[in-house]
Coordinates of C-alpha atoms in Angstrom, one line a residue:
L644 CA -2.3 -71.9 25.6
L645 CA -2.8 -74.3 22.7
N646 CA -3.6 -77.1 25.1
S647 CA -5.9 -74.9 27.2
G648 CA -9.6 -74.8 27.2
V649 CA -12.2 -72.2 26.4
S650 CA -11.5 -70.2 29.6
A651 CA -8.0 -69.3 28.3
L652 CA -9.5 -68.0 25.0
E653 CA -12.1 -66.0 27.0
E654 CA -9.1 -64.4 28.9
V655 CA -7.5 -63.7 25.5
E656 CA -10.7 -62.2 24.2
K657 CA -10.9 -60.0 27.3
D658 CA -7.4 -58.7 26.7
L659 CA -8.0 -58.1 23.0
T660 CA -11.3 -56.3 23.7
S661 CA -9.4 -54.1 26.2
R662 CA -6.8 -53.4 23.5
D663 CA -9.5 -52.5 20.9
S664 CA -11.3 -50.3 23.4
M665 CA -8.0 -48.6 24.2
S666 CA -7.2 -48.0 20.5
E667 CA -10.7 -46.4 20.0
L668 CA -10.1 -44.3 23.1
L669 CA -6.7 -43.2 21.7
L670 CA -8.2 -42.2 18.4
G671 CA -10.9 -40.3 20.2
L672 CA -8.3 -38.4 22.3
Q673 CA -6.3 -37.6 19.2
G674 CA -9.4 -36.2 17.5
R675 CA -10.4 -34.1 20.6
L676 CA -6.8 -32.8 20.9
A677 CA -6.7 -31.8 17.2
S678 CA -10.0 -30.1 17.6
T679 CA -8.9 -28.3 20.8
E680 CA -5.6 -27.2 19.2
S681 CA -7.5 -25.9 16.2
A682 CA -9.8 -23.9 18.5
I683 CA -6.8 -22.5 20.3
A684 CA -5.2 -21.4 17.0
Q685 CA -8.5 -19.8 15.9
E686 CA -8.9 -18.0 19.2
E687 CA -5.3 -16.7 19.0
K688 CA -5.9 -15.6 15.4
D689 CA -9.2 -13.8 16.3
E690 CA -7.4 -12.1 19.3
T691 CA -4.6 -10.9 17.1
E692 CA -7.0 -9.6 14.4
E693 CA -9.2 -7.9 17.0
I694 CA -6.1 -6.2 18.5
E695 CA -4.9 -5.0 15.1
A696 CA -8.3 -3.8 14.0
T697 CA -8.9 -1.9 17.3
I698 CA -5.5 -0.3 17.3
K699 CA -5.9 0.8 13.7
Q700 CA -9.4 2.2 14.3
R701 CA -8.4 4.1 17.5
R702 CA -5.2 5.5 16.0
G703 CA -7.0 6.5 12.8
A704 CA -9.7 8.3 14.9
L705 CA -7.0 10.1 16.8
S706 CA -5.2 11.1 13.7
A707 CA -8.4 12.2 12.0
T708 CA -9.3 14.5 15.0
F709 CA -5.9 16.3 14.7
A710 CA -6.1 16.3 10.9
K711 CA -9.5 18.1 11.0
Q712 CA -8.2 20.7 13.4
L713 CA -5.2 21.3 11.1
N714 CA -7.3 21.5 8.0
D715 CA -9.7 24.0 9.6
L716 CA -6.7 26.0 10.8
R717 CA -5.0 25.9 7.3
A718 CA -8.3 27.0 5.8
K719 CA -8.3 30.0 8.1
Q720 CA -4.7 30.7 7.2
K721 CA -5.6 30.6 3.5
K722 CA -8.5 33.0 4.0
A723 CA -6.4 35.4 6.1
A724 CA -3.6 35.3 3.5
S725 CA -6.1 36.0 0.8
E726 CA -7.6 39.0 2.7
R727 CA -4.1 40.3 3.4
S728 CA -3.2 40.0 -0.3
K729 CA -6.4 41.8 -1.3
N730 CA -5.8 44.6 1.2
K731 CA -2.2 44.9 0.1
E732 CA -3.3 45.1 -3.5
S733 CA -5.8 47.8 -2.6
Q734 CA -3.2 49.8 -0.7
M735 CA -0.8 49.3 -3.6
D736 CA -3.3 50.7 -6.0
S737 CA -3.9 53.7 -3.8
R738 CA -0.1 54.2 -3.6
I739 CA 0.2 54.0 -7.4
K740 CA -2.7 56.4 -7.7
D741 CA -1.1 58.9 -5.3
E742 CA 2.4 58.7 -6.8
T743 CA 1.2 59.1 -10.4
A744 CA -1.6 61.6 -9.7
Y745 CA 0.5 64.6 -10.8
L746 CA 1.5 62.9 -14.1
K747 CA -2.1 61.8 -14.8
G748 CA -3.3 65.3 -14.0
Q749 CA -0.7 66.8 -16.3
N750 CA -1.7 64.4 -19.1
K751 CA -5.3 65.4 -18.6
D752 CA -4.4 69.0 -18.9
L753 CA -2.3 68.3 -22.0
E754 CA -5.3 66.5 -23.6
K755 CA -7.5 69.5 -23.0
Q756 CA -4.8 71.8 -24.4
L757 CA -4.4 69.5 -27.4
K758 CA -8.2 69.6 -28.1
K759 CA -8.3 73.4 -27.6
H760 CA -5.2 73.9 -29.9
F761 CA -6.7 72.0 -32.8
K762 CA -10.1 73.6 -32.3
E763 CA -8.4 77.1 -32.6
E764 CA -6.5 76.0 -35.7
K765 CA -9.8 74.6 -37.1
A766 CA -8.0 71.2 -37.7
P767 CA -10.0 67.9 -37.9
G768 CA -10.5 66.0 -34.7
I769 CA -8.4 63.1 -36.2
C770 CA -5.3 65.2 -35.6
R771 CA -5.7 64.6 -31.9
S772 CA -5.7 60.8 -32.1
R773 CA -2.7 58.6 -31.4
F774 CA -3.4 56.7 -34.6
F775 CA -2.9 59.8 -36.7
Y776 CA 0.6 60.4 -35.3
Y777 CA 1.4 56.7 -35.7
M778 CA 0.7 56.9 -39.4
Y779 CA 1.9 60.5 -40.2
M780 CA 4.4 61.6 -37.6
P781 CA 5.8 58.7 -35.5
R782 CA 8.5 59.1 -32.9
G783 CA 10.7 56.6 -31.1
G784 CA 8.9 53.3 -30.3
E785 CA 5.9 54.4 -32.3
I786 CA 7.7 53.6 -35.5
V787 CA 7.2 49.9 -34.8
K788 CA 3.5 50.4 -34.6
T789 CA 3.6 52.4 -37.8
I790 CA 5.3 49.5 -39.6
L791 CA 2.7 47.0 -38.2
Y792 CA -0.2 49.2 -39.3
F793 CA 1.2 49.5 -42.9
I794 CA 1.7 45.8 -43.1
L795 CA -1.9 45.3 -42.0
F796 CA -3.4 47.8 -44.5
V797 CA -1.0 47.1 -47.4
A798 CA -0.7 43.3 -47.2
V799 CA -2.8 41.4 -44.7
I800 CA -6.2 43.0 -45.3
P801 CA -6.0 43.1 -49.2
V802 CA -4.5 39.6 -49.5
G803 CA -7.0 38.2 -47.0
A804 CA -9.9 39.9 -48.8
G805 CA -8.6 38.4 -52.1
F806 CA -8.6 34.9 -50.7
A807 CA -12.0 35.3 -49.1
A808 CA -13.4 36.6 -52.4
K809 CA -11.8 33.6 -54.2
L810 CA -13.5 31.1 -51.9
L811 CA -16.9 32.8 -52.3
M812 CA -16.6 32.9 -56.1
E813 CA -15.5 29.2 -56.2
M814 CA -18.6 28.3 -54.3
N815 CA -20.7 29.9 -57.0
D816 CA -20.8 27.6 -60.1
K817 CA -21.9 30.4 -62.4
I818 CA -18.5 32.2 -62.1
G819 CA -15.8 30.8 -64.2
A820 CA -12.2 30.1 -63.2
K821 CA -11.0 33.0 -65.2
Y822 CA -13.0 35.5 -63.2
V823 CA -12.0 33.9 -60.0
H824 CA -8.3 34.6 -60.7
I825 CA -9.2 38.1 -61.9
G826 CA -11.1 38.7 -58.7
M827 CA -8.3 37.3 -56.6
I828 CA -5.9 39.9 -58.1
A829 CA -8.3 42.8 -58.6
I830 CA -9.8 43.0 -55.1
P831 CA -6.4 43.2 -53.2
A832 CA -5.3 45.8 -55.8
V833 CA -8.4 47.9 -55.3
L834 CA -8.1 47.8 -51.6
L835 CA -4.4 48.7 -51.8
I836 CA -5.1 51.6 -54.1
L837 CA -8.0 52.7 -51.9
F838 CA -5.8 52.7 -48.8
L839 CA -3.0 54.6 -50.5
L840 CA -5.6 57.1 -51.9
I841 CA -7.1 57.7 -48.5
Y842 CA -3.6 57.9 -46.9
F843 CA -2.4 60.6 -49.3
I844 CA -5.6 62.5 -49.2
I845 CA -5.3 62.8 -45.4
Y846 CA -1.6 63.6 -45.8
I847 CA -2.2 66.4 -48.2
R848 CA -5.5 67.8 -47.0
V849 CA -4.9 67.4 -43.3
K850 CA -1.3 67.1 -42.3
M851 CA 0.2 69.5 -44.9
R852 CA -2.6 72.0 -44.6
H853 CA -2.3 72.1 -40.8
L854 CA 1.4 71.3 -40.5
D855 CA 2.2 73.8 -37.7
A856 CA -0.7 72.7 -35.7
V857 CA 0.2 69.0 -36.3
K858 CA 3.8 69.7 -35.2
E859 CA 2.6 71.4 -32.0
G860 CA 0.3 68.5 -31.4
R861 CA 3.2 66.2 -31.9
T862 CA 5.1 68.0 -29.2
L863 CA 2.2 67.7 -26.8
R864 CA 1.6 64.1 -27.7
T865 CA 5.3 63.3 -27.0
V866 CA 5.0 64.8 -23.6
I867 CA 1.9 62.8 -22.9
R868 CA 3.7 59.7 -24.1
K869 CA 6.7 60.3 -21.8
N870 CA 4.3 60.9 -18.9
E871 CA 2.5 57.6 -19.6
K872 CA 5.9 55.8 -19.8
E873 CA 6.9 57.3 -16.5
I874 CA 3.5 56.2 -15.0
R875 CA 4.1 52.6 -16.1
R876 CA 7.6 52.8 -14.7
I877 CA 6.4 54.0 -11.3
E878 CA 3.6 51.3 -11.2
K879 CA 6.0 48.6 -12.2
G880 CA 8.5 49.7 -9.5
I881 CA 5.8 49.8 -6.8
R882 CA 4.5 46.3 -7.7
K883 CA 8.0 44.8 -7.6
D884 CA 8.9 46.6 -4.4
K885 CA 9.4 43.9 -1.7
D886 CA 9.3 46.4 1.1
E887 CA 5.9 46.2 2.7
S888 CA 6.5 48.9 5.3
H889 CA 4.5 51.3 3.0
Y890 CA 1.3 49.3 3.8
D891 CA -0.7 48.9 7.0
L892 CA -0.7 45.1 7.2
G893 CA 0.0 44.6 10.9
E894 CA -3.4 43.3 11.8
F895 CA -3.2 40.6 9.1
D896 CA 0.4 39.7 10.0
D897 CA -0.6 39.3 13.6
E898 CA -3.5 37.0 12.7
L899 CA -1.4 34.9 10.4
Q900 CA 1.3 34.6 13.0
N901 CA -1.2 33.5 15.6
L902 CA -2.7 30.9 13.2
K903 CA 0.9 29.7 12.4
A904 CA 1.6 29.3 16.2
S905 CA -1.7 27.4 16.6
E906 CA -0.7 25.1 13.8
E907 CA 2.7 24.4 15.3
Q908 CA 1.1 23.7 18.7
I909 CA -1.5 21.3 17.2
T910 CA 1.2 19.6 15.2
S911 CA 3.3 19.2 18.4
E912 CA 0.2 17.9 20.3
Q913 CA -0.5 15.4 17.5
T914 CA 3.1 14.1 17.6
A915 CA 3.0 13.7 21.4
A916 CA -0.5 12.1 21.3
L917 CA 0.5 9.6 18.6
K918 CA 3.8 8.8 20.5
E919 CA 1.8 8.2 23.7
F920 CA -0.6 6.0 21.8
D921 CA 2.2 3.9 20.3
E922 CA 4.1 3.6 23.5
K923 CA 1.2 3.3 26.1
T924 CA -2.4 3.2 24.7
K925 CA -1.5 0.4 22.2
L926 CA -0.3 -1.8 25.1
E927 CA -3.4 -1.0 27.1
I928 CA -5.7 -2.0 24.2
T929 CA -3.7 -5.2 23.8
E930 CA -3.9 -6.0 27.5
D931 CA -7.6 -5.2 27.6
I932 CA -8.5 -7.5 24.7
Q933 CA -6.2 -10.3 25.9
S934 CA -7.7 -10.1 29.4
K935 CA -11.2 -10.6 28.0
R936 CA -10.1 -13.7 26.1
R937 CA -7.5 -15.0 28.6
A938 CA -9.9 -17.2 30.6
S939 CA -11.4 -18.9 27.5
L940 CA -7.9 -19.3 26.0
A941 CA -6.4 -20.6 29.3
E942 CA -9.3 -23.1 29.6
K943 CA -8.7 -24.4 26.1
K944 CA -5.0 -24.7 26.7
A945 CA -5.5 -26.5 30.0
E946 CA -7.9 -28.9 28.2
A947 CA -5.3 -29.4 25.5
E948 CA -2.6 -30.2 28.1
K949 CA -4.9 -32.6 29.9
L950 CA -5.7 -34.3 26.6
K951 CA -2.0 -34.6 25.8
T952 CA -1.4 -36.1 29.3
D953 CA -4.3 -38.6 28.8
L954 CA -3.2 -39.3 25.3
S955 CA 0.4 -40.0 26.4
A956 CA -0.8 -42.3 29.2
T957 CA -3.3 -44.1 27.0
D958 CA -0.7 -44.6 24.3
Q959 CA 1.7 -46.0 26.9
Q960 CA -0.9 -48.3 28.3
L961 CA -1.8 -49.4 24.7
Q962 CA 1.8 -50.1 23.9
N963 CA 2.3 -52.1 27.1
L964 CA -0.9 -54.1 26.5
S965 CA 0.0 -54.7 22.9
R966 CA 3.4 -56.0 23.9
E967 CA 1.8 -58.2 26.6
I968 CA -0.7 -59.6 24.1
S969 CA 2.1 -60.2 21.5
S970 CA 4.3 -62.0 24.0
K971 CA 1.5 -64.1 25.6
Y972 CA -0.8 -64.9 22.7
E973 CA 0.4 -63.9 19.3
T974 CA 3.2 -66.5 19.2
Y975 CA 0.5 -69.3 19.6
L976 CA -2.4 -67.8 17.8
G977 CA -0.6 -66.2 14.9
Q978 CA -3.0 -64.6 12.4
H979 CA -5.9 -65.6 14.7
C980 CA -4.7 -63.2 17.5
N981 CA -7.6 -60.7 16.9
T982 CA -11.0 -60.3 18.5
M983 CA -13.1 -61.7 15.7
A984 CA -11.0 -64.8 15.2
V985 CA -10.8 -65.5 19.0
K986 CA -14.6 -65.2 19.2
Q987 CA -15.0 -67.8 16.4
L988 CA -12.5 -70.1 18.2
I989 CA -14.6 -69.7 21.4
Q990 CA -17.8 -70.6 19.5
I991 CA -16.1 -73.7 18.1
M992 CA -15.0 -74.8 21.5
Q993 CA -18.4 -74.0 23.2
S994 CA -20.1 -76.0 20.4
G995 CA -18.1 -79.1 21.6
R996 CA -16.2 -79.6 18.3
A997 CA -12.9 -78.9 20.0
S998 CA -11.7 -79.3 23.5
V999 CA -8.5 -77.4 23.3
V1000 CA -7.4 -74.3 21.5
S1001 CA -5.2 -76.0 18.9
E1002 CA -8.1 -78.2 17.7
A1003 CA -10.3 -75.1 17.4
I1004 CA -7.6 -73.4 15.3
T1005 CA -7.4 -76.4 13.0
I1006 CA -11.2 -76.5 12.5
L1007 CA -11.3 -72.7 11.9
E1008 CA -8.5 -72.9 9.3
S1009 CA -10.2 -75.8 7.6
A1010 CA -13.5 -74.0 7.5
N1011 CA -11.9 -70.8 6.1
Q1012 CA -10.1 -72.9 3.4
V1013 CA -13.4 -74.4 2.4
D1014 CA -15.1 -71.0 2.3
E1015 CA -12.2 -69.6 0.2
T1016 CA -12.5 -72.5 -2.3
S1017 CA -16.3 -72.2 -2.6
L1018 CA -16.0 -68.5 -3.1
A1019 CA -13.4 -68.9 -5.8
S1020 CA -15.6 -71.5 -7.6
A1021 CA -18.7 -69.4 -7.3
S1022 CA -17.0 -66.3 -8.4
A1023 CA -15.7 -68.1 -11.5
A1024 CA -19.3 -69.3 -12.2
G1025 CA -20.6 -65.8 -11.6
I1026 CA -22.7 -66.8 -8.5
D1027 CA -22.9 -64.6 -5.5
V1028 CA -22.1 -66.7 -2.4
T1029 CA -22.0 -65.4 1.2
P1030 CA -19.3 -67.2 3.3
N1031 CA -20.7 -69.5 6.0
V1032 CA -20.0 -68.6 9.6
V1033 CA -18.7 -71.3 11.8
T1034 CA -21.6 -71.7 14.3
G1035 CA -20.9 -75.3 15.5
S1036 CA -24.7 -76.3 15.7
G1037 CA -27.0 -79.0 14.3
E1038 CA -25.8 -82.2 12.5
E1039 CA -22.3 -80.7 12.0
A1040 CA -21.8 -80.5 15.7
S1041 CA -23.1 -84.1 16.2
S1042 CA -20.8 -85.4 13.6
S1043 CA -17.9 -83.6 15.3
E1044 CA -18.9 -85.2 18.6
G1045 CA -19.0 -88.7 17.0
T1046 CA -15.6 -88.2 15.4
S1047 CA -14.2 -87.0 18.7
S1048 CA -15.7 -90.1 20.5
D1049 CA -14.2 -92.4 17.9
E1050 CA -10.8 -90.8 18.3
A1051 CA -11.1 -91.1 22.1
N1052 CA -11.9 -94.9 21.8

C-alpha cells in the first residue's frame, strides 16, 4: 500500500466512507429502536391505566346502583320501624289508660269528696293542697319533701336574700360597710322570723282549729297518694313489658319482614353481581381494551423486532468492515487511517507532489508539524492563526515537482 499510487488511496477512501456511512446508519437505527421501544412502553402503560380506570369506574357504578337500592330500602325500614314504635306507644298509652282508669276515677271522686268535706267544715281551701300536708301532717315518703321545704324556707331563701342584699348595698357608695353587715344579718333574720310566724299562725288558726277535718283530709289524701303510686307502678310495668302480644302490630311486622327480606335479596344479588364482575366482566373489559390497541402495539413491536434485526446485521457488517480496514490499511496508514486524512493524502498525490502513498504521508506529517509549530508561536504571541490546508497548488506544487525531478536525475 505504501508504494501504491492514488488509486489505492481512493479504494481506501471508499472503504472508510462506507464505514462512516455504516456507523451513521447504526446510530440512526439505535435512535429509532430507542424511540420505538419508548413508544411501546408508553402504549402498554396507557393500556394498563385505561384498563384499571375502566374497571374501577364500571365496578363503582355497579356498587353505587346496589348501594342506592339498599339505602332506599333502609330508609323505608327506618320509617316503618318509626311508625311501628309510634303505634305501639299509642296502644301502650291506651292500655295504661284502660288499666288505671278505675284508680284515676277513684282519685277524682276522692278529690271531690275532699273538697266537699272541707267546704262542709268551713275550712280554708289550703287544707286540700298537697303542700299543706307536706308541711303540717306528712306521712311516709312525704317527710323527705317536708325536710327539703324547711331547708328552702329556713336556710336557702333567707341566706340567699341576705347575700343579694349585701351585693346591692355594696354597689351603692352611700351605704357604709357597717350597714352592709347589718343588712346581711337582719334580712335573713327577718325572713326567717316571717316564715316561722306564718307557719305557726297557719298551724294554730287552721290546723288546730280544724284538726278533725284535717285528719279526715289526711286519710283521703293518703288513699289518693296510694292510688297514684299504684298508677305509676302499673304504668312502669306496662312500659317494661317485653310481651308485644297485647298490641296489634302485625301489619307493621309484616312490612318490616318484607323489607328485611328485600334487603337480604338485594345484598345477595350485589354479592353475586360483584363476583361475576370480578371473575368475568373484568376479563371482558381487559380483552376489549387490549383488542382495540393490539394492532397498533403489534405493529410497534414488529417494527422494534425489525430494527433489532437490522441493527444486529448492520453492527455485524460494521465490525467486519472495521476489522478488514484495520488489517488492510491501519497497519500502513496508522493515525492517517481516517477519511479526512486519506482525502488530504489523495489531494497531495493528485497535485503531483508525491507519486506513492509513503511520500504523501511524509509531506502531510511535515505540513502538520509546521502548522502545529506556527500555531504554538502565534498562540504565544496572542495572534489568531488558521491552520493551512494542504492543497498542493501554485508555486509550492512547482517547487515540489522540481525537487522530484532533481531527485529522479
